[in-house]
Amino acid sequence: MEKTKKIWLLYDGRYRTDEDEAVCYEMCETLKEAKKSANDYGDDTVIVEAETVGTEIINEKIIN
C-alpha cells in the first residue's frame, strides 16, 4: 500500500459550491504556509486539507 502525504490546497471561493469549477491557486506543504499564502489571493480563498496517494488526491476537507 502506498504511503499518504498530507497537503493543503488553496482554491477560489467557488470551491464551496462547485469544486469542479474552482481554480486551485497553490499547493502548500504545511497549514502554516497555506494560511500565510491565502492572504495573497483575497478574502474568499478556501483552504482545503487533503492527502495524496501516488498522484491521486483524496480525503479533501475545507478547513476555513
mmCIF file of C-alpha atoms in Angstrom:
data_model
loop_
_atom_site.group_PDB
_atom_site.id
_atom_site.type_symbol
_atom_site.label_atom_id
_atom_site.label_comp_id
_atom_site.label_asym_id
_atom_site.label_seq_id
_atom_site.Cartn_x
_atom_site.Cartn_y
_atom_site.Cartn_z
ATOM 1 C CA MET A 1 0.000 0.000 0.000
ATOM 2 C CA GLU A 2 1.305 3.433 -0.950
ATOM 3 C CA LYS A 3 2.062 5.968 1.746
ATOM 4 C CA THR A 4 -0.210 9.011 2.085
ATOM 5 C CA LYS A 5 1.057 12.562 2.404
ATOM 6 C CA LYS A 6 -0.936 15.490 3.787
ATOM 7 C CA ILE A 7 -1.152 18.669 1.673
ATOM 8 C CA TRP A 8 -3.093 21.936 1.772
ATOM 9 C CA LEU A 9 -4.654 23.402 -1.363
ATOM 10 C CA LEU A 10 -5.760 26.994 -1.892
ATOM 11 C CA TYR A 11 -8.868 27.450 -4.064
ATOM 12 C CA ASP A 12 -11.042 30.384 -5.053
ATOM 13 C CA GLY A 13 -14.410 30.772 -3.298
ATOM 14 C CA ARG A 14 -16.275 28.721 -5.903
ATOM 15 C CA TYR A 15 -14.909 25.596 -4.214
ATOM 16 C CA ARG A 16 -17.626 25.907 -1.545
ATOM 17 C CA THR A 17 -20.428 25.429 -4.096
ATOM 18 C CA ASP A 18 -18.805 23.792 -7.147
ATOM 19 C CA GLU A 19 -15.461 22.071 -6.600
ATOM 20 C CA ASP A 20 -15.071 21.265 -10.305
ATOM 21 C CA GLU A 21 -15.308 24.911 -11.387
ATOM 22 C CA ALA A 22 -12.961 26.279 -8.707
ATOM 23 C CA VAL A 23 -9.416 27.355 -9.542
ATOM 24 C CA CYS A 24 -6.598 25.883 -7.451
ATOM 25 C CA TYR A 25 -4.169 28.708 -6.762
ATOM 26 C CA GLU A 26 -1.459 26.858 -4.896
ATOM 27 C CA MET A 27 -0.438 23.637 -3.121
ATOM 28 C CA CYS A 28 1.271 24.004 0.263
ATOM 29 C CA GLU A 29 3.334 21.594 2.353
ATOM 30 C CA THR A 30 2.113 22.903 5.748
ATOM 31 C CA LEU A 31 -1.003 24.513 7.178
ATOM 32 C CA LYS A 32 1.111 27.455 8.340
ATOM 33 C CA GLU A 33 2.300 28.037 4.762
ATOM 34 C CA ALA A 34 -1.281 27.753 3.463
ATOM 35 C CA LYS A 35 -2.610 30.314 5.947
ATOM 36 C CA LYS A 36 0.179 32.753 5.074
ATOM 37 C CA SER A 37 -0.257 32.305 1.311
ATOM 38 C CA ALA A 38 -4.072 32.570 1.458
ATOM 39 C CA ASN A 39 -3.717 36.307 2.112
ATOM 40 C CA ASP A 40 -2.169 36.716 -1.346
ATOM 41 C CA TYR A 41 -5.371 35.618 -3.107
ATOM 42 C CA GLY A 42 -8.135 37.598 -1.406
ATOM 43 C CA ASP A 43 -10.817 37.181 1.226
ATOM 44 C CA ASP A 44 -12.711 34.322 -0.430
ATOM 45 C CA THR A 45 -9.750 31.922 -0.603
ATOM 46 C CA VAL A 46 -10.651 28.429 0.605
ATOM 47 C CA ILE A 47 -8.032 26.265 2.350
ATOM 48 C CA VAL A 48 -8.572 22.557 1.706
ATOM 49 C CA GLU A 49 -6.724 19.864 3.624
ATOM 50 C CA ALA A 50 -6.164 16.706 1.590
ATOM 51 C CA GLU A 51 -3.972 13.652 1.242
ATOM 52 C CA THR A 52 -2.083 12.304 -1.720
ATOM 53 C CA VAL A 53 -1.585 8.654 -2.586
ATOM 54 C CA GLY A 54 0.766 8.470 -5.516
ATOM 55 C CA THR A 55 -0.690 11.022 -7.948
ATOM 56 C CA GLU A 56 -4.245 10.865 -6.561
ATOM 57 C CA ILE A 57 -5.698 13.495 -4.194
ATOM 58 C CA ILE A 58 -8.101 12.035 -1.617
ATOM 59 C CA ASN A 59 -9.958 12.985 1.578
ATOM 60 C CA GLU A 60 -10.403 16.664 0.741
ATOM 61 C CA LYS A 61 -11.843 18.740 3.581
ATOM 62 C CA ILE A 62 -12.443 22.507 3.849
ATOM 63 C CA ILE A 63 -10.739 23.856 6.962
ATOM 64 C CA ASN A 64 -11.627 27.563 6.871
#
